[in-house]
Structures are given as C-alpha cells and as structure tokens.
PDB file of N, CA and C in Angstrom:
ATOM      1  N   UNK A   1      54.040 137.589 -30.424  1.00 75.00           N
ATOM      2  CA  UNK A   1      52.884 137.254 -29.635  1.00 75.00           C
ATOM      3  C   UNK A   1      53.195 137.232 -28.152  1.00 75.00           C
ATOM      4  N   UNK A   2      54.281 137.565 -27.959  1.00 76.00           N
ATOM      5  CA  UNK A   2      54.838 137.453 -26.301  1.00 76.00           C
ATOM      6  C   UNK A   2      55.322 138.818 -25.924  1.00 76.00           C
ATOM      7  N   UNK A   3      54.903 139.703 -26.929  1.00 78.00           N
ATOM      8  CA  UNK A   3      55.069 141.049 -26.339  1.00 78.00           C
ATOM      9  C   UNK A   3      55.022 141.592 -25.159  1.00 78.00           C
ATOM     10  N   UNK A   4      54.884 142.611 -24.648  1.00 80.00           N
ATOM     11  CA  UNK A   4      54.183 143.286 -23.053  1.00 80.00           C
ATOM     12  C   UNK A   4      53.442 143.751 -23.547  1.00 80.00           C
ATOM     13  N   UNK A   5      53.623 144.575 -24.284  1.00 82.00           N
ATOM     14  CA  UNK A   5      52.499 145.755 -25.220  1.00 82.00           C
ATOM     15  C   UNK A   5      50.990 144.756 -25.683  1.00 82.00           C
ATOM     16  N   UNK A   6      50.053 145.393 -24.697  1.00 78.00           N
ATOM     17  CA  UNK A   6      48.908 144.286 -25.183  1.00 78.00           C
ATOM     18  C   UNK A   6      48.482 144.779 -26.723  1.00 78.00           C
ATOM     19  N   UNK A   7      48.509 145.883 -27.105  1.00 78.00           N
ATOM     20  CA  UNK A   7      48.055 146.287 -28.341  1.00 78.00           C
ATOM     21  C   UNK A   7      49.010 145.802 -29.825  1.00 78.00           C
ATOM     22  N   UNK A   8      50.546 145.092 -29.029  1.00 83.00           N
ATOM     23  CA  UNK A   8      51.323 145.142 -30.156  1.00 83.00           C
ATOM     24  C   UNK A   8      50.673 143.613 -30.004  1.00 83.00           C
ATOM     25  N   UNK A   9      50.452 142.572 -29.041  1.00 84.00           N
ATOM     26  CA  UNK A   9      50.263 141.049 -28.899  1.00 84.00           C
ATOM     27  C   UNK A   9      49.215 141.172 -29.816  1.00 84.00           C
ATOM     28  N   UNK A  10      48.099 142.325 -29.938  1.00 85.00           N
ATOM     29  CA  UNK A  10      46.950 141.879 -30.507  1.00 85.00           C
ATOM     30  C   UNK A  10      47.179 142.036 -32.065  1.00 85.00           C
ATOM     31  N   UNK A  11      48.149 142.780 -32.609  1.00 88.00           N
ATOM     32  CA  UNK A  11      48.398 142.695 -33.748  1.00 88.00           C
ATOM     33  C   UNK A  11      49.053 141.547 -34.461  1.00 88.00           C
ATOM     34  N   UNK A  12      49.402 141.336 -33.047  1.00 89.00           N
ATOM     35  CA  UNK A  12      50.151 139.529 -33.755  1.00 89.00           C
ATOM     36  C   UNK A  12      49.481 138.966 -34.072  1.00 89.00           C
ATOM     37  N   UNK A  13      48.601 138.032 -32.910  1.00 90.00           N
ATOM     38  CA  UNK A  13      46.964 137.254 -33.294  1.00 90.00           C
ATOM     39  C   UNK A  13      46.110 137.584 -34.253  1.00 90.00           C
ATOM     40  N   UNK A  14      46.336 139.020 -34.696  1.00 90.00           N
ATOM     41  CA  UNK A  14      45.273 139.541 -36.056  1.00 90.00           C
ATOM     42  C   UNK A  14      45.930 139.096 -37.160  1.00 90.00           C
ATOM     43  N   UNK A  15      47.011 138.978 -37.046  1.00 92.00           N
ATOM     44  CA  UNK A  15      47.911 138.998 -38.269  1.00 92.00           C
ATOM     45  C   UNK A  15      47.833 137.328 -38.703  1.00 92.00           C
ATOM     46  N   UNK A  16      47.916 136.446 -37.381  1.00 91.00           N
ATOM     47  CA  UNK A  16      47.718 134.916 -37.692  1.00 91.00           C
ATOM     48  C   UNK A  16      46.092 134.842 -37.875  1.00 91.00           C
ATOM     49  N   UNK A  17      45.152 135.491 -37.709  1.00 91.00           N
ATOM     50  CA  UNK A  17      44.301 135.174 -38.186  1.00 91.00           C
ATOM     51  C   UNK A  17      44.020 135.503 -39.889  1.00 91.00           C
ATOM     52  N   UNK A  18      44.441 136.619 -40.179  1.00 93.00           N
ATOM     53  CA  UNK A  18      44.788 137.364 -41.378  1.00 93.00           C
ATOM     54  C   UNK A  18      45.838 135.789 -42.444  1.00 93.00           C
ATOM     55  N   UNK A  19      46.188 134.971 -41.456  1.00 92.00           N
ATOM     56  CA  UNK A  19      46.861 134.274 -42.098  1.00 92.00           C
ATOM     57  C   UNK A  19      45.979 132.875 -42.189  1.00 92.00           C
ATOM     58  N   UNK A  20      45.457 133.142 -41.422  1.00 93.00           N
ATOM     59  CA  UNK A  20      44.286 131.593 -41.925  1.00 93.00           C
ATOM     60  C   UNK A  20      43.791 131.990 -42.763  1.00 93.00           C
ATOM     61  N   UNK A  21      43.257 133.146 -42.394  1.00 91.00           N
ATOM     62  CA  UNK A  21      42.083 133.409 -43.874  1.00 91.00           C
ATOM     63  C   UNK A  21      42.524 132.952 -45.065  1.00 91.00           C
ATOM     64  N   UNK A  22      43.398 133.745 -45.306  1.00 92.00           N
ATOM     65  CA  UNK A  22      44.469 134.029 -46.532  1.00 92.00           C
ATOM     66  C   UNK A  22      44.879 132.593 -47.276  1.00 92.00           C
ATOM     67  N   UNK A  23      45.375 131.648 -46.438  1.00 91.00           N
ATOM     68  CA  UNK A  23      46.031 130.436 -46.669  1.00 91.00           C
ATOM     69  C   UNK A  23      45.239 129.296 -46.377  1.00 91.00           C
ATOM     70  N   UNK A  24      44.303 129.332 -46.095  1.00 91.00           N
ATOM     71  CA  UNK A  24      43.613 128.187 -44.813  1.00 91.00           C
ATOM     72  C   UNK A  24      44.674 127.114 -44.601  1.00 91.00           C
ATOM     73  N   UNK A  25      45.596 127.313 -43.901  1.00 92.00           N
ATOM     74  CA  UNK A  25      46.397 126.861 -43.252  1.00 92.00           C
ATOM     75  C   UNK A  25      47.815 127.657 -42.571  1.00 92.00           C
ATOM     76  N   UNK A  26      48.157 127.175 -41.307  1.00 93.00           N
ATOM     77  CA  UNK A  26      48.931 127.665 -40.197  1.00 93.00           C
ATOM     78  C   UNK A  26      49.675 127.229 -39.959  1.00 93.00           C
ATOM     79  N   UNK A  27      51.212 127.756 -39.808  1.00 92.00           N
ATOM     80  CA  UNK A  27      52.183 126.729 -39.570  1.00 92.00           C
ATOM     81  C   UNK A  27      51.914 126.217 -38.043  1.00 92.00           C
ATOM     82  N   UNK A  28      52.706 125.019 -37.458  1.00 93.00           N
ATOM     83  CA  UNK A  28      52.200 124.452 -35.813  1.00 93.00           C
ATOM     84  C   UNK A  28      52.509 125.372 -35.162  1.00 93.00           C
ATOM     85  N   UNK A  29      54.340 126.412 -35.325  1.00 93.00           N
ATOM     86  CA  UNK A  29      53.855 127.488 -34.422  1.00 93.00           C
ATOM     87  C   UNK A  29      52.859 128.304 -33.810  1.00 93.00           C
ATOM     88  N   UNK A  30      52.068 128.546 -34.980  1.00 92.00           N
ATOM     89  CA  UNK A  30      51.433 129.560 -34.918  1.00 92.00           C
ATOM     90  C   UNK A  30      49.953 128.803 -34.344  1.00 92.00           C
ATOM     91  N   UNK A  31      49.919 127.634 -34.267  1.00 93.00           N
ATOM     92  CA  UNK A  31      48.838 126.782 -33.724  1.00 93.00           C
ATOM     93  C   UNK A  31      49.335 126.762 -32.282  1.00 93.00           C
ATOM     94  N   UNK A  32      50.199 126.558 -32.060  1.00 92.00           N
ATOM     95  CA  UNK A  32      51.521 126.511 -30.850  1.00 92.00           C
ATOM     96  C   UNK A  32      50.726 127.824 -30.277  1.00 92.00           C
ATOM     97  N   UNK A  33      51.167 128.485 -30.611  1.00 91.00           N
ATOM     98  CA  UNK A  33      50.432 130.790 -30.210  1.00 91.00           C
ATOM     99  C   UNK A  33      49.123 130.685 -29.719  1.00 91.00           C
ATOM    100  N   UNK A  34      48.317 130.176 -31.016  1.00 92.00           N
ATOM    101  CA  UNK A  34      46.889 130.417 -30.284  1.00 92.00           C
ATOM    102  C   UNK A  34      46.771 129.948 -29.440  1.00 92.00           C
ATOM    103  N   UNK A  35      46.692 128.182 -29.384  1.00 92.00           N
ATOM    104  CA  UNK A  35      46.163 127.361 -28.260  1.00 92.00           C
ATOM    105  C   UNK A  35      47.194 127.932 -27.027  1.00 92.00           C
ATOM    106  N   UNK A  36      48.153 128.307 -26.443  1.00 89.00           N
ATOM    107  CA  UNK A  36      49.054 128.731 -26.046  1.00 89.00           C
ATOM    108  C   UNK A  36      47.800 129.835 -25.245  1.00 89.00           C
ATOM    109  N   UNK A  37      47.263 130.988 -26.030  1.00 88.00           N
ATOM    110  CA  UNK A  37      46.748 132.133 -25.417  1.00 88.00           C
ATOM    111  C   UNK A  37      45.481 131.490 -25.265  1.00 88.00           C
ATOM    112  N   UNK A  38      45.017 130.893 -25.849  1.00 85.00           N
ATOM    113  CA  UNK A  38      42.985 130.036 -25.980  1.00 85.00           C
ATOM    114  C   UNK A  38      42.265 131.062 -25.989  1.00 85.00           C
ATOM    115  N   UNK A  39      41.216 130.545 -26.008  1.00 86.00           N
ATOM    116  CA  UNK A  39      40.153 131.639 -26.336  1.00 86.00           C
ATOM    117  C   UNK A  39      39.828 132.755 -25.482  1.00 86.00           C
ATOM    118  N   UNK A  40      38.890 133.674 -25.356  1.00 82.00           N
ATOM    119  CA  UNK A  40      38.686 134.427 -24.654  1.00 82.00           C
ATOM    120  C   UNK A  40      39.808 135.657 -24.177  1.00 82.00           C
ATOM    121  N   UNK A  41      40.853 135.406 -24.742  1.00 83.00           N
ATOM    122  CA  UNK A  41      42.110 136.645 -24.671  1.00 83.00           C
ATOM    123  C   UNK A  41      42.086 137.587 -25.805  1.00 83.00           C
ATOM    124  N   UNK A  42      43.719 137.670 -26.182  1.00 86.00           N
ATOM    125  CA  UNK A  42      43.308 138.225 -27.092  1.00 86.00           C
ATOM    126  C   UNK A  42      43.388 137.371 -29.088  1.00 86.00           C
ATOM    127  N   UNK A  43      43.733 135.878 -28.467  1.00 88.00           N
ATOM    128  CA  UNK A  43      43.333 135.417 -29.625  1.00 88.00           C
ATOM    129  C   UNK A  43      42.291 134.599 -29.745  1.00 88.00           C
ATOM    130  N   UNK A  44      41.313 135.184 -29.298  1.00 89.00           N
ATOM    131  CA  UNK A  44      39.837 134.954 -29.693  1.00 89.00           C
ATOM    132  C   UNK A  44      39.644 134.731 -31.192  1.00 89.00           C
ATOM    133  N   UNK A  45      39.457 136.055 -31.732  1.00 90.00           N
ATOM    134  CA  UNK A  45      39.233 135.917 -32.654  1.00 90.00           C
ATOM    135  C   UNK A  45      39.765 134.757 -34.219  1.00 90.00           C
ATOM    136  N   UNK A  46      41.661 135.176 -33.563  1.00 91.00           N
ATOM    137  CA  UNK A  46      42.348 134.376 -34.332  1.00 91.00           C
ATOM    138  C   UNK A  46      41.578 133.017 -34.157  1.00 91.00           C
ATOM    139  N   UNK A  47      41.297 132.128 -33.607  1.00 93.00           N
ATOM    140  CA  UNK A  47      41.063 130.908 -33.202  1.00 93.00           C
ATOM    141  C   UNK A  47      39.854 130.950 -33.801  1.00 93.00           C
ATOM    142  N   UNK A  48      38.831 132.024 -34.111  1.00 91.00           N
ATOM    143  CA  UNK A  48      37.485 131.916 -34.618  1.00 91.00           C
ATOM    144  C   UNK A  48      37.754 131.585 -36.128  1.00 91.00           C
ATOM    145  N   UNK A  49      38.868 132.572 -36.531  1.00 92.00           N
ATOM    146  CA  UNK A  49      39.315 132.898 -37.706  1.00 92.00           C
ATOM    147  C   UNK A  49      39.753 131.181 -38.437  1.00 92.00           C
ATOM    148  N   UNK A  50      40.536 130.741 -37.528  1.00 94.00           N
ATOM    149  CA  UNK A  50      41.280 129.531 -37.792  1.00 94.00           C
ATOM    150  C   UNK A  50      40.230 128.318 -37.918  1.00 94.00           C
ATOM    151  N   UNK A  51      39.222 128.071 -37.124  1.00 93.00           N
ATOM    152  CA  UNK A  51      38.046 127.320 -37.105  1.00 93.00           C
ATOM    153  C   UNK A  51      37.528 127.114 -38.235  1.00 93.00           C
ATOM    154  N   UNK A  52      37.287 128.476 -38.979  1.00 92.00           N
ATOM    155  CA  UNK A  52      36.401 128.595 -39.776  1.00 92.00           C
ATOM    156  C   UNK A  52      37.107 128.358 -41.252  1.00 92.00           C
ATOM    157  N   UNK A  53      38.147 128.764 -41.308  1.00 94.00           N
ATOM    158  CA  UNK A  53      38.915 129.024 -42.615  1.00 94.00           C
ATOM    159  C   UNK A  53      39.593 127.933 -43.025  1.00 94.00           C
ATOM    160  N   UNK A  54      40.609 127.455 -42.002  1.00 94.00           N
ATOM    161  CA  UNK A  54      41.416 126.387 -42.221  1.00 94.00           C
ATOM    162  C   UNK A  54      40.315 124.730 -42.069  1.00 94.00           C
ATOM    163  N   UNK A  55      40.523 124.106 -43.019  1.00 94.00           N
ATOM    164  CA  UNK A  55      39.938 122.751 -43.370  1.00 94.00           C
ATOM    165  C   UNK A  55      40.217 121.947 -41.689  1.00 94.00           C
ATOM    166  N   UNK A  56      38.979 121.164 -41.701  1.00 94.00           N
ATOM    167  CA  UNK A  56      38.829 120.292 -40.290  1.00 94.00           C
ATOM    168  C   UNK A  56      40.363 119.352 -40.256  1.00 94.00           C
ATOM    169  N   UNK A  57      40.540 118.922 -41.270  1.00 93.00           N
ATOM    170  CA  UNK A  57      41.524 117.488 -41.950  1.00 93.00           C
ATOM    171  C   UNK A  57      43.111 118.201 -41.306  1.00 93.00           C
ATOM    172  N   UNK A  58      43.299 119.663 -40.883  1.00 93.00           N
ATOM    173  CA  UNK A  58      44.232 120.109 -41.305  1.00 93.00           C
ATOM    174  C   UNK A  58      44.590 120.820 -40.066  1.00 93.00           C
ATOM    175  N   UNK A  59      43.508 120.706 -39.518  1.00 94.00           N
ATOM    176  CA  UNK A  59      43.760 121.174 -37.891  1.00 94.00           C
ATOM    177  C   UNK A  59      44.597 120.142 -36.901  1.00 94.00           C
ATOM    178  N   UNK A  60      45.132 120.466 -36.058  1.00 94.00           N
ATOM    179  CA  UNK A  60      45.914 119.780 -34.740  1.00 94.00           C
ATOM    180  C   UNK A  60      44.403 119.591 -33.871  1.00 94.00           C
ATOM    181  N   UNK A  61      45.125 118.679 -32.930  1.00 93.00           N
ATOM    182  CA  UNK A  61      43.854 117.783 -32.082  1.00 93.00           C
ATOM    183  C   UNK A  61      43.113 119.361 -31.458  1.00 93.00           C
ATOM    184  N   UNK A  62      43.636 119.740 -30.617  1.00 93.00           N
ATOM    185  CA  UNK A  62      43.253 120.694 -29.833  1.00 93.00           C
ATOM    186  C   UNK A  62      42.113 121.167 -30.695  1.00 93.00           C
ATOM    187  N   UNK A  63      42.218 122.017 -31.928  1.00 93.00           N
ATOM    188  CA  UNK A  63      41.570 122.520 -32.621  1.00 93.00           C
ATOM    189  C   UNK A  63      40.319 122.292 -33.183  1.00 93.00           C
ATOM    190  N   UNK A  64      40.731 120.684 -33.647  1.00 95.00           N
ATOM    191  CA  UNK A  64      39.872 119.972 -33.603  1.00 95.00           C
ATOM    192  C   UNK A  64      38.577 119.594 -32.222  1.00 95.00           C
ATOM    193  N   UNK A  65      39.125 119.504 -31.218  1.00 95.00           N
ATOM    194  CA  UNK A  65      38.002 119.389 -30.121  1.00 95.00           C
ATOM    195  C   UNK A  65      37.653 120.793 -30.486  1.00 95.00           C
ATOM    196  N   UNK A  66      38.125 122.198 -30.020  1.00 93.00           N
ATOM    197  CA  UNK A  66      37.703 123.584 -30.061  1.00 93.00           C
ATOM    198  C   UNK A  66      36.745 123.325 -31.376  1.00 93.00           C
ATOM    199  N   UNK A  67      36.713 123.196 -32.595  1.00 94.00           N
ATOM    200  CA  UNK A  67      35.661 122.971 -33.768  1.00 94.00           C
ATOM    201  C   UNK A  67      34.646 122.590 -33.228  1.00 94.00           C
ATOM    202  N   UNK A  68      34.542 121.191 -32.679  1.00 95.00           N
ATOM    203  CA  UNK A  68      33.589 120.276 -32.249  1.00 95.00           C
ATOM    204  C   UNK A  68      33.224 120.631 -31.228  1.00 95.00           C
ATOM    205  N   UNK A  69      33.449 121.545 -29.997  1.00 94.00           N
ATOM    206  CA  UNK A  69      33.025 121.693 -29.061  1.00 94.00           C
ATOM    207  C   UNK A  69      31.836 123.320 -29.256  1.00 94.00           C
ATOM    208  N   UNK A  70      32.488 124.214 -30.419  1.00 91.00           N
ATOM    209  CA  UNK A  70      31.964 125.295 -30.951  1.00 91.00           C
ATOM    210  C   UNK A  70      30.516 124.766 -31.913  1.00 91.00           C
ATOM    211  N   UNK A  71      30.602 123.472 -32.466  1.00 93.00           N
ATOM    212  CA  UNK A  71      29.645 123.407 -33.428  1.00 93.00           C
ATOM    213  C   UNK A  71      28.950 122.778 -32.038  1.00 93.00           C
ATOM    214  N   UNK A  72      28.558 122.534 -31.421  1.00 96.00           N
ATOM    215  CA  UNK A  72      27.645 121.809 -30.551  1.00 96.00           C
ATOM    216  C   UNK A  72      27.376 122.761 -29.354  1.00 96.00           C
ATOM    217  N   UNK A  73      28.157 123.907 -29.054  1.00 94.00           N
ATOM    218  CA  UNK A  73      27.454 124.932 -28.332  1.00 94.00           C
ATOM    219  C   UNK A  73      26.682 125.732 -29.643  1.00 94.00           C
ATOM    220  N   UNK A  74      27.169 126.129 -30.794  1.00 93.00           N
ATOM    221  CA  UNK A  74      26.054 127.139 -31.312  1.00 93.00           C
ATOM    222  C   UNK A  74      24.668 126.492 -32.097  1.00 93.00           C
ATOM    223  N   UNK A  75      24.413 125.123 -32.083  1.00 97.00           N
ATOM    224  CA  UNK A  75      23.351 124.553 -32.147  1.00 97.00           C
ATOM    225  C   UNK A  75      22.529 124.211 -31.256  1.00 97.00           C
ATOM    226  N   UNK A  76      23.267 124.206 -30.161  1.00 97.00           N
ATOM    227  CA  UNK A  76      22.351 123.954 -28.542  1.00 97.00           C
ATOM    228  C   UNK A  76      21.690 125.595 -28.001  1.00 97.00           C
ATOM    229  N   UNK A  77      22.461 126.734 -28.827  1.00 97.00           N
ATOM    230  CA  UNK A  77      22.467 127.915 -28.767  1.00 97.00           C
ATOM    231  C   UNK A  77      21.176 128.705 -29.712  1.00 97.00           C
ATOM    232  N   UNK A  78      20.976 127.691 -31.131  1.00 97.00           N
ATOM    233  CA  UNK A  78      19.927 128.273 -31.588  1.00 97.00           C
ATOM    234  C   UNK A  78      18.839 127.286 -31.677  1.00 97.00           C
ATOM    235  N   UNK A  79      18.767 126.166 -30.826  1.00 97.00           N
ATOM    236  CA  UNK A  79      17.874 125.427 -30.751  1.00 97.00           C
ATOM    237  C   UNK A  79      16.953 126.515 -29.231  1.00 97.00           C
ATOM    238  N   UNK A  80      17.892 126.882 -28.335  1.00 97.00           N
ATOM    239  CA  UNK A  80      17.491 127.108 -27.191  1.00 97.00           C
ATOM    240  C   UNK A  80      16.659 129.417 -27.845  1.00 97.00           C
ATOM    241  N   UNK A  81      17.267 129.750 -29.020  1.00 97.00           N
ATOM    242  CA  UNK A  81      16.887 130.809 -29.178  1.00 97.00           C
ATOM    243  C   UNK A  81      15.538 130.261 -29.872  1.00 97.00           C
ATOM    244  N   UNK A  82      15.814 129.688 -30.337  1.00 96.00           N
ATOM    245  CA  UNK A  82      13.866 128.782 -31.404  1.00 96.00           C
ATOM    246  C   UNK A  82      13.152 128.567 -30.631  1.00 96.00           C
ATOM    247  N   UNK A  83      13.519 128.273 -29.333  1.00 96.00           N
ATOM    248  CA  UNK A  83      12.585 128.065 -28.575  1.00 96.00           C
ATOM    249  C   UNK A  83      11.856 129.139 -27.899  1.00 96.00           C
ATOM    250  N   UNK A  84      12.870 130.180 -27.413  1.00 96.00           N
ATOM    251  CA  UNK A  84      12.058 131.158 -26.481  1.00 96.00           C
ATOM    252  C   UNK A  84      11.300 132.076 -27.382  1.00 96.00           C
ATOM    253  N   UNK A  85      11.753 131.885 -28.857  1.00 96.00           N
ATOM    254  CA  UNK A  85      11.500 132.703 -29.947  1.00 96.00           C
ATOM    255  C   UNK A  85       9.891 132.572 -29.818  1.00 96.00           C
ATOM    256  N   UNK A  86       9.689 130.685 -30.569  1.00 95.00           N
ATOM    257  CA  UNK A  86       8.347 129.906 -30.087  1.00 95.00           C
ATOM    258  C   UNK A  86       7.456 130.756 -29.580  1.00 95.00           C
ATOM    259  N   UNK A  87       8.215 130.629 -27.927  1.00 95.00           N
ATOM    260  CA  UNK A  87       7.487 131.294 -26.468  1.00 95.00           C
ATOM    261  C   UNK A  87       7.485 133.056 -26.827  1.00 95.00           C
ATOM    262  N   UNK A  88       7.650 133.190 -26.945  1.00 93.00           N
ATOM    263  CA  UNK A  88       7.184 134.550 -27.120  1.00 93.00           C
ATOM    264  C   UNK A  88       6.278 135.183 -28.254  1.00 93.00           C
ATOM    265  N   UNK A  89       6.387 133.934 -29.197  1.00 91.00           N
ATOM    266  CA  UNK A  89       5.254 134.443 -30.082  1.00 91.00           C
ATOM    267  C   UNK A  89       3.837 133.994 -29.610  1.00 91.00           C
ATOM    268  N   UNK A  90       3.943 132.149 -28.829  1.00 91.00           N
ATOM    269  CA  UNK A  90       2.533 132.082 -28.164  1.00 91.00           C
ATOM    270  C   UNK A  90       2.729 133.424 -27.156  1.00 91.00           C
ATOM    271  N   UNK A  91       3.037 133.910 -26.755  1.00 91.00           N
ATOM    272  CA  UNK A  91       2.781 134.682 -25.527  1.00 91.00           C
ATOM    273  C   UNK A  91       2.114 135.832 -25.945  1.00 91.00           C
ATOM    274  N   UNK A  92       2.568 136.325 -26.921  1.00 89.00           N
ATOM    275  CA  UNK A  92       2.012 137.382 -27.810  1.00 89.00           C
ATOM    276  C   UNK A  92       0.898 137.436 -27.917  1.00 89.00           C
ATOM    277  N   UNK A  93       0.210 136.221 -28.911  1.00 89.00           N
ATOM    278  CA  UNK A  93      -0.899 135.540 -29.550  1.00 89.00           C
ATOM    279  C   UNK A  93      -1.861 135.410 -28.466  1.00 89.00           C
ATOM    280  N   UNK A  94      -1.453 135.154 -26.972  1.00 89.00           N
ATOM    281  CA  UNK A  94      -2.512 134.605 -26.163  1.00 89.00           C
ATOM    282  C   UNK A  94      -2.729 136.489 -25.662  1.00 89.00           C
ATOM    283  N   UNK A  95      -1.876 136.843 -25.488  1.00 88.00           N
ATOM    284  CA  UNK A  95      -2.232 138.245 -24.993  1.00 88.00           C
ATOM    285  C   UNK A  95      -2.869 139.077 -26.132  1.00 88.00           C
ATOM    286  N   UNK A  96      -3.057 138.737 -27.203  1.00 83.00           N
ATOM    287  CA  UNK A  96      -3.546 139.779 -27.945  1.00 83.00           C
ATOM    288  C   UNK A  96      -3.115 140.541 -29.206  1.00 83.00           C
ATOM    289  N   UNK A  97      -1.570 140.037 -28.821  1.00 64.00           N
ATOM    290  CA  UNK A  97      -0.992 141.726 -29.556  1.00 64.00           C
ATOM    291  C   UNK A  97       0.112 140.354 -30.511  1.00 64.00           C
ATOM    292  N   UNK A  98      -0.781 139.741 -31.526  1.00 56.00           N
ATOM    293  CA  UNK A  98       0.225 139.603 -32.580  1.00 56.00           C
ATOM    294  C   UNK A  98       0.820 140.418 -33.431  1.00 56.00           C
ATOM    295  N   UNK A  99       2.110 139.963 -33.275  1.00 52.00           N
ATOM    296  CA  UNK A  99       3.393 140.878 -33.987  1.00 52.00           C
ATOM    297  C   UNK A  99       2.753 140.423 -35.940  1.00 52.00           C
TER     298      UNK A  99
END
C-alpha cells in the first residue's frame, strides 16, 4: 500500500477491501492502511467496503465515527432528495404537465 506505482497502491486497497468482504473482518494493520490513506484517495472504496461488510462491534474507533458520520450524511442526503423530489412534482402539477 506504500507503493509509488499508483495503480499497484490501488490494487492493494482492492485487495483489503476484497478482504472485508470475504471475512468481515480486518486485521488492525490493514485498518492501520486505510485510515492511514482516508477516504477520498485511493482507499475509498476499501473503507466503503469495510463499513459495510465488517460488523459495527468489530470496527476500531475511527471507523466507527466514519460509520456514524456516513449513516447521518446519507439520510440528511435522501431526506434533502424527498424533498426537491416533493418540489418538483408540485411544480409540475401547478404548471400543468403531470408526469
């Protein structure tokens, strides 16, 4: 995971995500790796992977906030899509052209 080669780093992070799936669980190194790179690099995904797969009980703190901080943006995320959803169907309705 400390390669130069960004394409060989990303095979690493695929591979620890490949390993949550698989196991739902990570050794701390490899918890060590992700939080190490965080999100938005190239172990995005791994960390999505790890969220989802590996049990809450079984995660390190970090992970734990990252869980809790992910479940409370994508509910603030589809509360805020329900809404414009809402708005655009009155908008529709008042103009005429129900879908």
């Amino acid at each position: 995971m400390q390669l130069p080669d960004a394409g060989q780093r990303g095979f690493a992070f695929t591979a620890a995500g490949h390993a949550a799936r698989l196991n739902g669980e990570l050794t701390q190194e490899l918890f060590a790796a992700l939080r190490a790179e965080g999100p938005g690099g190239f172990a995005e995904n791994a960390i999505g992977d790890t969220l989802t797969f590996v049990p809450f009980r079984k995660l390190p703190p970090w992970f734990k906030w990252r869980w809790m901080y992910e479940a409370v943006r994508n509910k603030l995320e589809a509360w805020w899509l329900q809404s414009v959803y809402a708005i655009e169907d009155v908008w529709r309705a008042v103009r005429g052209r129900d879908a």
